[in-house]
Coordinates of C-alpha atoms in Angstrom, one line a residue:
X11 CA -157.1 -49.3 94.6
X12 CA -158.6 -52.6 96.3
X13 CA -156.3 -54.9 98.1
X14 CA -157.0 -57.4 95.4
X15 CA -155.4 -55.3 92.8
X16 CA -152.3 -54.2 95.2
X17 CA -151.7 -58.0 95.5
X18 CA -152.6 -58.4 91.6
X19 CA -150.0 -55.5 90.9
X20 CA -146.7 -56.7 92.8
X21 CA -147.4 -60.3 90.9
X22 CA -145.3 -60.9 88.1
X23 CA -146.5 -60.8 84.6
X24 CA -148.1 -63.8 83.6
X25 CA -149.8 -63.4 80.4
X26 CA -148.5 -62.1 77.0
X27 CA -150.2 -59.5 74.9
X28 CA -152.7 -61.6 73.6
X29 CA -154.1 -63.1 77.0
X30 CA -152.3 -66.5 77.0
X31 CA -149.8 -68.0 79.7
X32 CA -146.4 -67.4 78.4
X33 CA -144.2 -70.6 78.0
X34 CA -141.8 -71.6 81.0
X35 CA -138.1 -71.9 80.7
X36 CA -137.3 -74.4 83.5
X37 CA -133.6 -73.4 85.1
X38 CA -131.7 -75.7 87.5
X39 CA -128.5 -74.8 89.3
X40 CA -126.0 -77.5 89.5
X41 CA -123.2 -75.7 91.1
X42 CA -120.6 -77.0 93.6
X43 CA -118.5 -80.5 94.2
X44 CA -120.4 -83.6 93.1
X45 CA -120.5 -86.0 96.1
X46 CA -122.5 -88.3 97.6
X47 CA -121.3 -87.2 101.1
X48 CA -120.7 -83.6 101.6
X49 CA -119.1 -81.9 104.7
X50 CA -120.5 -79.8 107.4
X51 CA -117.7 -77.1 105.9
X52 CA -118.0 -77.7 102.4
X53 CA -119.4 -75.3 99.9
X54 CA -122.6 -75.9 97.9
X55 CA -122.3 -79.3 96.8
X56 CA -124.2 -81.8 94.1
X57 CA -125.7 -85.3 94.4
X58 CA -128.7 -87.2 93.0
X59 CA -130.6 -86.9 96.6
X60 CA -129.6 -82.9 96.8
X61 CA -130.5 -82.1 93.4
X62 CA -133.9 -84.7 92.3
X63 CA -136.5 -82.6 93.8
X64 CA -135.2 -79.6 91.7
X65 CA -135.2 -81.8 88.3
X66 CA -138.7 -83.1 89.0
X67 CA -140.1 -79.9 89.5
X68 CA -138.5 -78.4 86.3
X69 CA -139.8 -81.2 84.1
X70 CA -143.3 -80.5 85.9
X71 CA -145.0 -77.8 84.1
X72 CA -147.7 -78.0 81.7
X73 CA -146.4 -74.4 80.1
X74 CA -142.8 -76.1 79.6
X75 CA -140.9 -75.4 76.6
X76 CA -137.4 -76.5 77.9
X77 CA -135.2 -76.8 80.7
X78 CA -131.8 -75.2 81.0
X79 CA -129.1 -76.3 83.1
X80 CA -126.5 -74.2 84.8
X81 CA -123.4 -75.7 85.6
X82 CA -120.7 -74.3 87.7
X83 CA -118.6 -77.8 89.0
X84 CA -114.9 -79.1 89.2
X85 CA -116.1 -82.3 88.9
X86 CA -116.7 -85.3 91.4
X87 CA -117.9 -88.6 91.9
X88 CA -118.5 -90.4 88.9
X89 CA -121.3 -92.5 89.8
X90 CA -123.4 -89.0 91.3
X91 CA -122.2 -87.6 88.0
X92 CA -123.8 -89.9 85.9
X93 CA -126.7 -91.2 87.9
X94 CA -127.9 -87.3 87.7
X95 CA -126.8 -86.6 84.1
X96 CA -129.0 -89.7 83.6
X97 CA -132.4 -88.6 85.3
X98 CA -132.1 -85.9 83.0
X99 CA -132.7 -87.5 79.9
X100 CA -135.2 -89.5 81.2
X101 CA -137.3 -87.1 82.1
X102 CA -136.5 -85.1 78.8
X103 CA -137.4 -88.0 76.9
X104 CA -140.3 -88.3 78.9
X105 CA -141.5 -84.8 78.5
X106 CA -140.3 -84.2 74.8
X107 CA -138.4 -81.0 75.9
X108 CA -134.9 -79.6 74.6
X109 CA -132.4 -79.3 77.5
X110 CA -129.5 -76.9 77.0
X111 CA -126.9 -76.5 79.3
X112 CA -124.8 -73.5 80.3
X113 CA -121.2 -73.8 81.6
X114 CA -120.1 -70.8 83.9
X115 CA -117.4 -70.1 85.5
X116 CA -116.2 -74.4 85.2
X117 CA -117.7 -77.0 84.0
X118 CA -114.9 -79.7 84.5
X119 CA -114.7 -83.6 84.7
X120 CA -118.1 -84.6 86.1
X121 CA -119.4 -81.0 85.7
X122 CA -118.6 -81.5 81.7
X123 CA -120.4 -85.1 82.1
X124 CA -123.5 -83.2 83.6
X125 CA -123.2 -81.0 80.7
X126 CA -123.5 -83.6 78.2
X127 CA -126.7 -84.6 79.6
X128 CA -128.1 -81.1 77.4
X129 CA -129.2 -81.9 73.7
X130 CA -127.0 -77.8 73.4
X131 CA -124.4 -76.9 75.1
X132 CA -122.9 -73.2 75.6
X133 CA -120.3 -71.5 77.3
X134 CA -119.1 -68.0 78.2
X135 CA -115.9 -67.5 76.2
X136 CA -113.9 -67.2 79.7
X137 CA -115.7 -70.4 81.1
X138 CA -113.0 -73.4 81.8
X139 CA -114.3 -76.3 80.6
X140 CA -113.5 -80.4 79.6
X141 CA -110.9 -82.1 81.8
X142 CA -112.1 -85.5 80.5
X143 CA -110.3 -87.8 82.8
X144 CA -110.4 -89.2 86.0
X145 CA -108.6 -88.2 89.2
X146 CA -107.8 -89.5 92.9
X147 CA -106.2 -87.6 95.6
X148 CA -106.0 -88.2 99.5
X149 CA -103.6 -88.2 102.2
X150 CA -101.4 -90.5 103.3
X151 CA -101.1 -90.4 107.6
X152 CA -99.1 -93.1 108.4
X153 CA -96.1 -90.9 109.4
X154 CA -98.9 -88.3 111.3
X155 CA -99.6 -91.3 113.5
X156 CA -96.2 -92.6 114.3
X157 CA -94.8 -89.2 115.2
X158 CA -98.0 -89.0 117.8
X159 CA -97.0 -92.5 118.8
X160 CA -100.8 -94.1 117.9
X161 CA -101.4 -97.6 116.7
X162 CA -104.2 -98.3 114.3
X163 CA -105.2 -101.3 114.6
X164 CA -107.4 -102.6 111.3
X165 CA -108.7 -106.4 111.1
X166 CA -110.5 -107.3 107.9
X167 CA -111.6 -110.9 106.0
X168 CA -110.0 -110.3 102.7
X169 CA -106.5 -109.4 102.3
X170 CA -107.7 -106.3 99.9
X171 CA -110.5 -105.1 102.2
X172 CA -108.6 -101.8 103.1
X173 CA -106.6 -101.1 100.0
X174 CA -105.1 -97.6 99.9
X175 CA -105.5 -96.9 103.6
X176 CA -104.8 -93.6 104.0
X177 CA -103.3 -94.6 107.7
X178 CA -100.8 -97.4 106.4
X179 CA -97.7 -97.3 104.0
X180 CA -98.8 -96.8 100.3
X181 CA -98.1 -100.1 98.3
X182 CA -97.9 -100.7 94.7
X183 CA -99.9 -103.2 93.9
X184 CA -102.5 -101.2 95.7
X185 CA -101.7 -98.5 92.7
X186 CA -101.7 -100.6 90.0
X187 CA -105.3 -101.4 91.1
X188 CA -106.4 -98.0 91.3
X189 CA -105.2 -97.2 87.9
X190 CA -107.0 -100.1 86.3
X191 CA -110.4 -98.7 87.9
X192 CA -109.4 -95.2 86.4
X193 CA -108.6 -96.7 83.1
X194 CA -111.9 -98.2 83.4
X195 CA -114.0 -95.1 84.4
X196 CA -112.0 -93.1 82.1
X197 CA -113.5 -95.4 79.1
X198 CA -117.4 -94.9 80.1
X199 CA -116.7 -91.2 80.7
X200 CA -115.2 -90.9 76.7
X201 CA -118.0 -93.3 76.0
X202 CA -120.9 -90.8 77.5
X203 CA -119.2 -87.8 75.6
X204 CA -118.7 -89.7 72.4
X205 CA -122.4 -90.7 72.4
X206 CA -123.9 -87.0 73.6
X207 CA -121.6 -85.2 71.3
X208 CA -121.3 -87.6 68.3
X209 CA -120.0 -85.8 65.3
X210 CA -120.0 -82.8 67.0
X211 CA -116.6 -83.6 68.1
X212 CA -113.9 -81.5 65.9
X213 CA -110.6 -83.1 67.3
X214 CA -108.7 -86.4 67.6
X215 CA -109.4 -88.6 71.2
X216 CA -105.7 -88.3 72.3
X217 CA -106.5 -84.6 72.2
X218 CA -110.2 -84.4 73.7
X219 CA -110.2 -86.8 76.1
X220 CA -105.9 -86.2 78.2
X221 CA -107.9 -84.5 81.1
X222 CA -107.3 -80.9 79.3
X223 CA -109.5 -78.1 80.3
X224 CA -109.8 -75.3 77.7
X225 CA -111.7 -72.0 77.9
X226 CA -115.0 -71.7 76.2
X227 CA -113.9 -70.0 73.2
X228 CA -111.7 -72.9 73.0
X229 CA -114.0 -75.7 73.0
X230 CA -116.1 -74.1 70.6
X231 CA -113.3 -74.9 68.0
X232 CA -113.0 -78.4 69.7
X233 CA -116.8 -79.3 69.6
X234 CA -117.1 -79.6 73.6
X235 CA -119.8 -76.7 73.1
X236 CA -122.6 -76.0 70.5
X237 CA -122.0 -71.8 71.5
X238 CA -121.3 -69.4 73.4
X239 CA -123.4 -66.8 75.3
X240 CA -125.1 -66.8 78.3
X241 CA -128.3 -68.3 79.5
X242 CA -130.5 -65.3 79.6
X243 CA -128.7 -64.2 76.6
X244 CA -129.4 -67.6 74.4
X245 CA -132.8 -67.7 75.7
X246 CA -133.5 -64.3 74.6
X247 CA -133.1 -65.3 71.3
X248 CA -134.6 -69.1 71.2
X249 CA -137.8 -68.4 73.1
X250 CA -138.7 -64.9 73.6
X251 CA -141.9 -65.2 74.7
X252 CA -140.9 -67.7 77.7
X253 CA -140.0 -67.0 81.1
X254 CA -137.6 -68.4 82.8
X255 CA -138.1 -69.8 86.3
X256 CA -135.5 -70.9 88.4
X257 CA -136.1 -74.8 90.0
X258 CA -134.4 -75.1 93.6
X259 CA -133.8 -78.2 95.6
X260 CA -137.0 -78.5 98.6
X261 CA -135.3 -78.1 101.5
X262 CA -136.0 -79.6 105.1
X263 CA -136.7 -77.5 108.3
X264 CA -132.9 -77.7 109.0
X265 CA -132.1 -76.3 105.8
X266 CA -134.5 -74.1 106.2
X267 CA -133.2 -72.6 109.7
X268 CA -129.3 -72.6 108.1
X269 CA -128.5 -75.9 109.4
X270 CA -127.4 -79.4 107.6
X271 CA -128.0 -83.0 108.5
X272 CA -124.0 -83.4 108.1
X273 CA -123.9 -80.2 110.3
X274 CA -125.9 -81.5 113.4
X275 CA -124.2 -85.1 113.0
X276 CA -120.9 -86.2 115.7
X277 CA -119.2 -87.4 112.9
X278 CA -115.2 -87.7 112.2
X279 CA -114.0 -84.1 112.4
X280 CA -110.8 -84.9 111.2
X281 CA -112.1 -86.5 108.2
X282 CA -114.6 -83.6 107.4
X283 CA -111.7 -81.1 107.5
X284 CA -110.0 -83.5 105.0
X285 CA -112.5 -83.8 102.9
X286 CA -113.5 -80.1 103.5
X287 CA -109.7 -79.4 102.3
X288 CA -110.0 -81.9 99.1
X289 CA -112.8 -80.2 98.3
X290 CA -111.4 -77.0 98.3
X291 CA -108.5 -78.2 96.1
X292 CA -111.0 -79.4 93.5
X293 CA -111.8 -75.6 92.7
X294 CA -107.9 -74.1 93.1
X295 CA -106.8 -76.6 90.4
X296 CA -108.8 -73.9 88.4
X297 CA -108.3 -70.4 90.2
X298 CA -111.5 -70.7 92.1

C-alpha cells in the first residue's frame, strides 16, 4: 500500500454510496456561565467574543443542512445571552438552515434564552430546564472592611454613580432600583420566549415564566421543548445521510499553550475569587 492510500485510509468517510459529499450537520457547544468577563478560575464560560468564531464557521459550509446547538448553561448575563441567541438567527436566516437546539444537563435562564434561538428544541428527559426570570447576587463587605480596620474611600459626580456597592451599607432605595431593572429584563426575556415559542406554549404566564426550572420530560408537557432525545439520536433520524461536525471557538497561542488572557493579567484577585465563587453557585443552585 502507497503512502497516499495510508493517508487516504485513516481519513474519515466523506462520500456516500453513490459518490456525493454527504451533507454537514454543523454542532456548536455553548456550555458554561454566560459572561462578558470570565475569571482566571472559572470553568468553561460563554460570551459573544468567546463563541462568534465557532457560529461563523458552522454557518460556513456549502454541504450545510443545519446547525445544532448544544447547550449546557445556568444562565448569565442577559445582554451576552441575547446578543449571541441573536447572531444565530441572523445567520440562519441568512443561510436558510434549521437550527435545533439540545439542552443537556441545564439549560436555565440565559441558557433557555440561547435555546430559543433554535427553530426545535429538545431535551433529555433528566435535563433541567426554564428558570425564566432574572437574578442578582453579590456580597456585601462592608463589615469585612471594618473588622480589618480599612477605609474605602469612593468619590463620584452623581449621587447614584456607585449604587449597590458591594463595600458600603445596602440601602433601599438602591433595591428598589434594582428590582425595577429586573422587572424590566424580566419583560424582554418573556418577550423573546413568547415570540420563539408562540403557540407552542401549553401553560398560563404566571406558570412559565416564576423563574421555575422543570426537567425535560416536564417541559415537554409545558411547551419549553419540541422533544426529547439526544443530538446524535434526533439527528439519526432527521438527516441520516449527514455528518455531524463539531464547530469550536479559534483559539489564540495562549489558549493554545493552556493559558488565558484573564489568566496572564494582574487583575483584582479578590474579585476573581468572588466572581470565581458566584460562578460556582450558578451551577449548585442545580446539583452541578
Amino acid at each position: 500500500m502507497s503512502v497516499t492510500d495510508k493517508i487516504a485510509a485513516r481519513l474519515p468517510r466523506m462520500v456516500t454510496d453513490r459518490g456525493e459529499r454527504p451533507p454537514v450537520v454543523a454542532a456548536v457547544r455553548l456550555h458554561g456561565v454566560i459572561t462578558p468577563t470570565p475569571t482566571p478560575v472559572a470553568r468553561n464560560t460563554i460570551s459573544m467574543q468567546s463563541i462568534e468564531s465557532a457560529l461563523n464557521r458552522a454557518f460556513d459550509n456549502e454541504r450545510l443542512i443545519a446547525v445544532a446547538l448544544l447547550i449546557n448553561s445556568p444562565g448569565g448575563a442577559p445582554t451576552q445571552s441575547a446578543l449571541i441567541a441573536e447572531r444565530i438567527r441572523e445567520l440562519a436566516t441568512k443561510k436558510h438552515v434549521p437550527v435545533l437546539a439540545f439542552c443537556e444537563d441545564l439549560a436555565a435562564s440565559g441558557g433557555y434564552w440561547l435555546a430559543c434561538a433554535g427553530d426545535e428544541i429538545y431535551a433529555h428527559g433528566t435535563s433541567m430546564v426554564g428558570s425564566i426570570g432574572v437574578v442578582s447576587a453579590g456580597f456585601g463587605l462592608n463589615g469585612l472592611l471594618e473588622k480589618y480596620g480599612v477605609e474605602r474611600r469612593v468619590y463620584t459626580a452623581g449621587e447614584n454613580k456607585v449604587r449597590l456597592d458591594p463595600f458600603q451599607p445596602e440601602k433601599a432605595d438602591d433595591v428598589e432600583w434594582l428590582k425595577g431593572l429586573h422587572a424590566e429584563l424580566h419583560e424582554q426575556f418573556v418577550a423573546w420566549v413568547k415570540e420563539r415559542r408562540g403557540a407552542k406554549l401549553k401553560a398560563k404566564d404566571n406558570e412559565l415564566f416564576e423563574g421555575e426550572v422543570w426537567t425535560g420530560a416536564k417541559a415537554l408537557e409545558l411547551g419549553l421543548v419540541d422533544g426529547l432525545g439526544t443530538m446524535r439520536g434526533i439527528l439519526a433520524k432527521r438527516f441520516p445521510d449527514a455528518e455531524i461536525s463539531i464547530a469550536e471557538p479559534r483559539k489564540n497561542l495562549l489558549q493554545r499553550l493552556g493559558l488565558s488572557a484573564a489568566a496572564t493579567r494582574s487583575g483584582d484577585i479578590v474579585t476573581d475569587v468572588l466572581a470565581a465563587v458566584e460562578e460556582r453557585a450558578r451551577w449548585s443552585r442545580f446539583g452541578l
